[in-house]
Amino acid sequence: MKNGVHTFRGSKHFRLNDVAEGVYAAIAIPGTGSLGNAAIVDLGDTTLVVDTFTTIQAAAEHLTGSPASYVINTHWHSDHTCGNQVFTPTAQIISTSITREIMDNFVRKRLAQQLEKPELIYQAIDDLEVKIQQETDKKLRMEMEWDNASDRQCMDMLPDLVYSVPTLTFDQHMTIHGSQRTVKLITYGGGHTQSDAFVYIPEGEIALMGDLVLSKHHPVMAYANPQQWLTILDEVEKLGVKTIYPGMGKYVH
Ligand SMILES: [Zn+2]
C-alpha cells in the first residue's frame, strides 16, 4: 500500500483515518448528507469495503490502486447500502440472507414508492425543518439536522439510483482469505435491525460493528430487538476484541 494513503484523507462526505495497518475508517461527516460510517480493508490482493455511502469507491481505488473486490452490507439501512451500485459488477456484494431478503422486497418497494411520489418525502423533510427550528435541545436538534440532510441527499440521488442488492449471502459466518489479511464476516442474528453482521479482523483483533455499536450514542432501535442486541454484544465480547469501529462516530480502543 504505497499510494494515496498519505495524501488522501477523504472527501466532503467522510474523513479517512487509519485504524490499524491495512484497515481504514471512513468516518461520515454528519450534516453533509452521509450518516453511517464505512471502512476499507486492504486484504493484499483484494480489497473489502464495509458499507457503502455513495462516494467511497474513490477512497478504495485511491488507497489500493485497484477497485474493491468485496463489499459487505452490515445491515439493510440505506445509509449503509445506497452506494452499492458504484461497486457492481466488479465486486461481490455480501450480506446475511435475511438482510438481502429485506433489501430485495421491503426496501426496493419503498424506494419505488418514494420515486413515484417524491413530493410526499420532500414535504416531510420540509416539515421536519420547521420542527428543527423550534427544537431547543441542542444535541437533539443537531441529530435531527443530520437525519434531514441524509434524507435530502437520498431523495436527490433517487432518480440515479440503481438499487443493487447483495450477490452473496451467509447465515452464520463467512471468511475471506486475502494474500495479506483474513477477515471474518459474522452474524449473531438481529439486534439493531432484523439481521446484523459485523466484520472481525483477527490480526489486530478489530471489529467493524456496523450500527450494532455507535459512538457516544445508543443504537437506533426502530427495527431492533433489544434483548437480542444485548446477547450479541455478549458474544462479541467473548471474541476478545481490542478495537471497536462503530457505525457512527469514531473508533475506540
Ligand atoms: Zn442502521
mmCIF file of C-alpha atoms and ligand atoms in Angstrom:
data_model
loop_
_atom_site.group_PDB
_atom_site.id
_atom_site.type_symbol
_atom_site.label_atom_id
_atom_site.label_comp_id
_atom_site.label_asym_id
_atom_site.label_seq_id
_atom_site.Cartn_x
_atom_site.Cartn_y
_atom_site.Cartn_z
ATOM 1 C CA MET A 1 0.000 0.000 0.000
ATOM 2 C CA LYS A 2 2.281 2.753 -1.214
ATOM 3 C CA ASN A 3 -0.038 5.123 -2.962
ATOM 4 C CA GLY A 4 -2.549 7.575 -1.731
ATOM 5 C CA VAL A 5 -2.896 6.996 1.959
ATOM 6 C CA HIS A 6 -0.602 9.815 2.997
ATOM 7 C CA THR A 7 -2.287 12.388 0.843
ATOM 8 C CA PHE A 8 -5.897 11.284 0.531
ATOM 9 C CA ARG A 9 -7.843 11.899 3.702
ATOM 10 C CA GLY A 10 -11.395 11.625 2.465
ATOM 11 C CA SER A 11 -13.990 13.690 0.701
ATOM 12 C CA LYS A 12 -16.600 16.202 1.735
ATOM 13 C CA HIS A 13 -18.732 13.281 2.956
ATOM 14 C CA PHE A 14 -16.194 11.428 5.065
ATOM 15 C CA ARG A 15 -12.801 11.599 6.701
ATOM 16 C CA LEU A 16 -10.358 8.735 6.229
ATOM 17 C CA ASN A 17 -8.437 7.561 9.316
ATOM 18 C CA ASP A 18 -6.063 4.644 9.885
ATOM 19 C CA VAL A 19 -7.446 2.137 12.396
ATOM 20 C CA ALA A 20 -4.566 -0.309 12.003
ATOM 21 C CA GLU A 21 -2.274 -1.389 9.177
ATOM 22 C CA GLY A 22 -4.475 -2.063 6.173
ATOM 23 C CA VAL A 23 -7.689 -1.027 7.946
ATOM 24 C CA TYR A 24 -9.135 2.402 7.229
ATOM 25 C CA ALA A 25 -12.128 4.070 8.830
ATOM 26 C CA ALA A 26 -14.205 6.255 6.530
ATOM 27 C CA ILE A 27 -15.916 8.345 9.181
ATOM 28 C CA ALA A 28 -19.050 10.104 7.974
ATOM 29 C CA ILE A 29 -19.157 13.873 8.358
ATOM 30 C CA PRO A 30 -22.689 14.398 9.646
ATOM 31 C CA GLY A 31 -24.651 17.208 8.084
ATOM 32 C CA THR A 32 -23.071 16.693 4.659
ATOM 33 C CA GLY A 33 -25.641 14.037 3.834
ATOM 34 C CA SER A 34 -23.638 10.987 4.846
ATOM 35 C CA LEU A 35 -24.709 9.432 8.105
ATOM 36 C CA GLY A 36 -23.378 5.902 8.634
ATOM 37 C CA ASN A 37 -19.667 5.137 8.658
ATOM 38 C CA ALA A 38 -17.882 2.909 6.165
ATOM 39 C CA ALA A 39 -14.491 1.201 6.181
ATOM 40 C CA ILE A 40 -11.893 -0.169 3.807
ATOM 41 C CA VAL A 41 -9.817 -3.268 4.498
ATOM 42 C CA ASP A 42 -6.788 -3.998 2.329
ATOM 43 C CA LEU A 43 -6.631 -7.785 2.049
ATOM 44 C CA GLY A 44 -3.466 -7.694 -0.062
ATOM 45 C CA ASP A 45 -4.511 -8.896 -3.488
ATOM 46 C CA THR A 46 -8.099 -7.751 -2.963
ATOM 47 C CA THR A 47 -10.000 -5.007 -1.146
ATOM 48 C CA LEU A 48 -13.051 -5.212 1.096
ATOM 49 C CA VAL A 49 -15.344 -2.232 1.553
ATOM 50 C CA VAL A 50 -17.615 -2.278 4.597
ATOM 51 C CA ASP A 51 -20.880 -0.415 3.943
ATOM 52 C CA THR A 52 -21.327 1.999 1.076
ATOM 53 C CA PHE A 53 -22.297 5.588 1.431
ATOM 54 C CA THR A 54 -22.103 6.997 -2.054
ATOM 55 C CA THR A 55 -18.573 8.300 -2.550
ATOM 56 C CA ILE A 56 -16.393 5.625 -1.017
ATOM 57 C CA GLN A 57 -15.219 3.949 -4.192
ATOM 58 C CA ALA A 58 -12.860 6.842 -4.790
ATOM 59 C CA ALA A 59 -11.295 6.114 -1.450
ATOM 60 C CA ALA A 60 -10.889 2.408 -2.128
ATOM 61 C CA GLU A 61 -9.293 2.958 -5.516
ATOM 62 C CA HIS A 62 -7.097 5.745 -4.266
ATOM 63 C CA LEU A 63 -5.778 3.701 -1.386
ATOM 64 C CA THR A 64 -5.125 0.438 -3.094
ATOM 65 C CA GLY A 65 -4.802 1.283 -6.758
ATOM 66 C CA SER A 66 -7.489 -1.270 -7.564
ATOM 67 C CA PRO A 67 -11.277 -1.400 -7.297
ATOM 68 C CA ALA A 68 -12.946 -3.223 -4.450
ATOM 69 C CA SER A 69 -13.462 -6.976 -4.850
ATOM 70 C CA TYR A 70 -15.895 -7.376 -1.956
ATOM 71 C CA VAL A 71 -18.477 -5.176 -0.318
ATOM 72 C CA ILE A 72 -20.301 -6.115 2.839
ATOM 73 C CA ASN A 73 -23.584 -4.546 3.855
ATOM 74 C CA THR A 74 -23.699 -4.912 7.640
ATOM 75 C CA HIS A 75 -27.476 -4.339 7.572
ATOM 76 C CA TRP A 76 -30.166 -3.020 5.226
ATOM 77 C CA HIS A 77 -30.380 0.648 6.276
ATOM 78 C CA SER A 78 -29.990 2.959 3.302
ATOM 79 C CA ASP A 79 -27.118 4.993 4.738
ATOM 80 C CA HIS A 80 -25.088 1.743 4.640
ATOM 81 C CA THR A 81 -26.270 0.339 1.297
ATOM 82 C CA CYS A 82 -27.247 3.036 -1.216
ATOM 83 C CA GLY A 83 -23.733 3.276 -2.672
ATOM 84 C CA ASN A 84 -23.709 -0.417 -3.678
ATOM 85 C CA GLN A 85 -24.178 0.323 -7.361
ATOM 86 C CA VAL A 86 -20.808 2.078 -7.526
ATOM 87 C CA PHE A 87 -19.125 -1.281 -6.903
ATOM 88 C CA THR A 88 -21.071 -3.501 -9.287
ATOM 89 C CA PRO A 89 -20.446 -5.601 -11.275
ATOM 90 C CA THR A 90 -16.778 -5.752 -10.261
ATOM 91 C CA ALA A 91 -17.362 -6.512 -6.596
ATOM 92 C CA GLN A 92 -19.344 -9.251 -4.939
ATOM 93 C CA ILE A 93 -21.778 -7.615 -2.542
ATOM 94 C CA ILE A 94 -22.240 -9.687 0.608
ATOM 95 C CA SER A 95 -24.827 -9.661 3.399
ATOM 96 C CA THR A 96 -26.774 -12.081 5.549
ATOM 97 C CA SER A 97 -29.593 -13.804 3.667
ATOM 98 C CA ILE A 98 -32.198 -12.010 5.818
ATOM 99 C CA THR A 99 -30.686 -8.596 5.011
ATOM 100 C CA ARG A 100 -30.765 -9.404 1.292
ATOM 101 C CA GLU A 101 -34.392 -10.529 1.536
ATOM 102 C CA ILE A 102 -35.394 -7.249 3.239
ATOM 103 C CA MET A 103 -33.478 -5.174 0.672
ATOM 104 C CA ASP A 104 -34.925 -7.062 -2.287
ATOM 105 C CA ASN A 105 -38.530 -6.744 -1.105
ATOM 106 C CA PHE A 106 -39.322 -4.165 1.575
ATOM 107 C CA VAL A 107 -36.660 -1.575 0.667
ATOM 108 C CA ARG A 108 -36.987 -1.972 -3.104
ATOM 109 C CA LYS A 109 -40.757 -1.388 -2.872
ATOM 110 C CA ARG A 110 -40.338 1.562 -0.541
ATOM 111 C CA LEU A 111 -37.805 3.197 -2.868
ATOM 112 C CA ALA A 112 -40.147 2.689 -5.839
ATOM 113 C CA GLN A 113 -42.960 4.394 -3.900
ATOM 114 C CA GLN A 114 -40.684 7.272 -2.955
ATOM 115 C CA LEU A 115 -39.606 7.683 -6.560
ATOM 116 C CA GLU A 116 -43.228 7.693 -7.688
ATOM 117 C CA LYS A 117 -44.303 10.336 -5.164
ATOM 118 C CA PRO A 118 -41.176 12.235 -4.111
ATOM 119 C CA GLU A 119 -43.228 15.281 -3.146
ATOM 120 C CA LEU A 120 -44.513 13.439 -0.047
ATOM 121 C CA ILE A 121 -40.988 12.844 1.221
ATOM 122 C CA TYR A 122 -39.812 16.370 0.368
ATOM 123 C CA GLN A 123 -42.843 17.660 2.280
ATOM 124 C CA ALA A 124 -41.855 15.537 5.305
ATOM 125 C CA ILE A 125 -38.311 16.915 5.058
ATOM 126 C CA ASP A 126 -39.665 20.485 4.987
ATOM 127 C CA ASP A 127 -41.976 19.743 7.926
ATOM 128 C CA LEU A 128 -39.061 18.381 9.939
ATOM 129 C CA GLU A 129 -37.096 21.509 9.057
ATOM 130 C CA VAL A 130 -39.759 23.588 10.835
ATOM 131 C CA LYS A 131 -39.586 21.297 13.888
ATOM 132 C CA ILE A 132 -35.774 21.569 13.904
ATOM 133 C CA GLN A 133 -36.030 25.361 14.090
ATOM 134 C CA GLN A 134 -38.328 25.006 17.121
ATOM 135 C CA GLU A 135 -36.239 22.367 18.924
ATOM 136 C CA THR A 136 -34.442 23.790 21.962
ATOM 137 C CA ASP A 137 -32.354 20.721 22.900
ATOM 138 C CA LYS A 138 -29.051 21.328 21.073
ATOM 139 C CA LYS A 139 -27.976 17.661 20.729
ATOM 140 C CA LEU A 140 -31.396 16.564 19.535
ATOM 141 C CA ARG A 141 -31.568 19.467 17.125
ATOM 142 C CA MET A 142 -28.165 18.570 15.657
ATOM 143 C CA GLU A 143 -29.167 14.929 15.174
ATOM 144 C CA MET A 144 -32.423 15.973 13.511
ATOM 145 C CA GLU A 145 -30.409 18.172 11.150
ATOM 146 C CA TRP A 146 -28.095 15.256 10.278
ATOM 147 C CA ASP A 147 -31.039 12.956 9.609
ATOM 148 C CA ASN A 148 -32.740 15.518 7.431
ATOM 149 C CA ALA A 149 -29.574 16.225 5.443
ATOM 150 C CA SER A 150 -29.158 12.489 4.836
ATOM 151 C CA ASP A 151 -32.788 12.090 3.761
ATOM 152 C CA ARG A 152 -32.499 15.041 1.389
ATOM 153 C CA GLN A 153 -29.354 13.590 -0.199
ATOM 154 C CA CYS A 154 -31.063 10.216 -0.576
ATOM 155 C CA MET A 155 -34.054 11.824 -2.302
ATOM 156 C CA ASP A 156 -31.847 13.936 -4.577
ATOM 157 C CA MET A 157 -29.953 10.874 -5.813
ATOM 158 C CA LEU A 158 -33.034 8.611 -6.084
ATOM 159 C CA PRO A 159 -33.562 9.164 -9.855
ATOM 160 C CA ASP A 160 -29.990 7.916 -10.461
ATOM 161 C CA LEU A 161 -30.162 5.041 -8.023
ATOM 162 C CA VAL A 162 -29.827 1.548 -9.467
ATOM 163 C CA TYR A 163 -30.707 -0.311 -6.325
ATOM 164 C CA SER A 164 -28.183 -3.115 -6.029
ATOM 165 C CA VAL A 165 -28.828 -5.987 -3.644
ATOM 166 C CA PRO A 166 -26.186 -8.426 -2.372
ATOM 167 C CA THR A 167 -24.912 -11.184 -4.670
ATOM 168 C CA LEU A 168 -23.521 -13.462 -1.948
ATOM 169 C CA THR A 169 -25.221 -14.313 1.322
ATOM 170 C CA PHE A 170 -24.378 -16.122 4.530
ATOM 171 C CA ASP A 171 -26.319 -17.164 7.642
ATOM 172 C CA GLN A 172 -23.693 -17.521 10.359
ATOM 173 C CA HIS A 173 -20.235 -16.614 9.187
ATOM 174 C CA MET A 174 -18.028 -16.339 6.133
ATOM 175 C CA THR A 175 -14.267 -15.942 5.869
ATOM 176 C CA ILE A 176 -12.389 -14.072 3.143
ATOM 177 C CA HIS A 177 -8.750 -15.046 2.831
ATOM 178 C CA GLY A 178 -6.664 -12.308 1.229
ATOM 179 C CA SER A 179 -2.973 -12.610 0.452
ATOM 180 C CA GLN A 180 -2.098 -10.370 3.399
ATOM 181 C CA ARG A 181 -5.100 -10.338 5.664
ATOM 182 C CA THR A 182 -8.073 -12.522 6.617
ATOM 183 C CA VAL A 183 -11.478 -11.167 7.626
ATOM 184 C CA LYS A 184 -14.422 -12.955 9.177
ATOM 185 C CA LEU A 185 -17.962 -11.804 8.461
ATOM 186 C CA ILE A 186 -20.139 -12.827 11.400
ATOM 187 C CA THR A 187 -23.803 -12.571 12.343
ATOM 188 C CA TYR A 188 -25.354 -13.470 15.684
ATOM 189 C CA GLY A 189 -28.839 -12.524 14.496
ATOM 190 C CA GLY A 190 -30.639 -9.194 14.632
ATOM 191 C CA GLY A 191 -30.087 -6.530 17.288
ATOM 192 C CA HIS A 192 -30.128 -3.119 15.602
ATOM 193 C CA THR A 193 -32.201 -4.485 12.700
ATOM 194 C CA GLN A 194 -33.761 -7.873 11.918
ATOM 195 C CA SER A 195 -30.292 -9.114 10.925
ATOM 196 C CA ASP A 196 -26.911 -7.524 11.642
ATOM 197 C CA ALA A 197 -23.469 -8.599 10.542
ATOM 198 C CA PHE A 198 -20.090 -7.322 11.596
ATOM 199 C CA VAL A 199 -16.533 -7.742 10.351
ATOM 200 C CA TYR A 200 -13.905 -9.261 12.615
ATOM 201 C CA ILE A 201 -10.237 -8.968 11.709
ATOM 202 C CA PRO A 202 -8.274 -11.491 13.817
ATOM 203 C CA GLU A 203 -4.985 -9.704 13.081
ATOM 204 C CA GLY A 204 -5.202 -6.771 15.482
ATOM 205 C CA GLU A 205 -8.462 -8.079 16.999
ATOM 206 C CA ILE A 206 -10.543 -5.374 15.363
ATOM 207 C CA ALA A 207 -14.318 -5.441 14.966
ATOM 208 C CA LEU A 208 -16.131 -3.218 12.468
ATOM 209 C CA MET A 209 -19.542 -3.288 14.061
ATOM 210 C CA GLY A 210 -21.969 -1.527 11.714
ATOM 211 C CA ASP A 211 -24.755 0.109 13.711
ATOM 212 C CA LEU A 212 -24.703 -2.525 16.477
ATOM 213 C CA VAL A 213 -22.427 -0.033 18.222
ATOM 214 C CA LEU A 214 -22.487 3.744 17.854
ATOM 215 C CA SER A 215 -20.025 6.140 19.427
ATOM 216 C CA LYS A 216 -21.459 8.163 22.343
ATOM 217 C CA HIS A 217 -24.947 7.229 21.239
ATOM 218 C CA HIS A 218 -27.374 4.405 21.860
ATOM 219 C CA PRO A 219 -28.088 2.442 18.650
ATOM 220 C CA VAL A 220 -31.216 3.426 16.767
ATOM 221 C CA MET A 221 -33.786 0.828 17.797
ATOM 222 C CA ALA A 222 -36.682 1.415 15.359
ATOM 223 C CA TYR A 223 -36.298 -2.075 13.844
ATOM 224 C CA ALA A 224 -34.442 -3.562 16.773
ATOM 225 C CA ASN A 225 -34.664 -6.452 19.190
ATOM 226 C CA PRO A 226 -33.172 -5.021 22.422
ATOM 227 C CA GLN A 227 -32.812 -8.392 24.209
ATOM 228 C CA GLN A 228 -31.103 -9.959 21.218
ATOM 229 C CA TRP A 229 -28.895 -6.881 20.894
ATOM 230 C CA LEU A 230 -27.541 -7.421 24.426
ATOM 231 C CA THR A 231 -26.923 -11.111 23.667
ATOM 232 C CA ILE A 232 -24.992 -10.158 20.520
ATOM 233 C CA LEU A 233 -22.802 -7.729 22.467
ATOM 234 C CA ASP A 234 -22.009 -10.509 24.978
ATOM 235 C CA GLU A 235 -20.969 -12.786 22.107
ATOM 236 C CA VAL A 236 -18.773 -10.080 20.570
ATOM 237 C CA GLU A 237 -17.083 -9.542 23.932
ATOM 238 C CA LYS A 238 -16.127 -13.243 24.011
ATOM 239 C CA LEU A 239 -14.102 -12.747 20.821
ATOM 240 C CA GLY A 240 -11.639 -10.620 22.799
ATOM 241 C CA VAL A 241 -11.962 -7.570 20.564
ATOM 242 C CA LYS A 242 -9.427 -4.813 21.246
ATOM 243 C CA THR A 243 -10.633 -2.138 18.825
ATOM 244 C CA ILE A 244 -14.265 -1.408 18.019
ATOM 245 C CA TYR A 245 -15.197 0.673 14.997
ATOM 246 C CA PRO A 246 -18.800 1.868 15.297
ATOM 247 C CA GLY A 247 -21.445 2.538 12.651
ATOM 248 C CA MET A 248 -21.447 6.204 13.597
ATOM 249 C CA GLY A 249 -18.753 8.272 15.285
ATOM 250 C CA LYS A 250 -15.094 7.470 15.933
ATOM 251 C CA TYR A 251 -13.484 4.125 16.772
ATOM 252 C CA VAL A 252 -12.331 3.228 20.271
ATOM 253 C CA HIS A 253 -9.509 1.005 21.549
HETATM 254 ZN ZN ZN B 1 -28.572 1.374 10.860
#
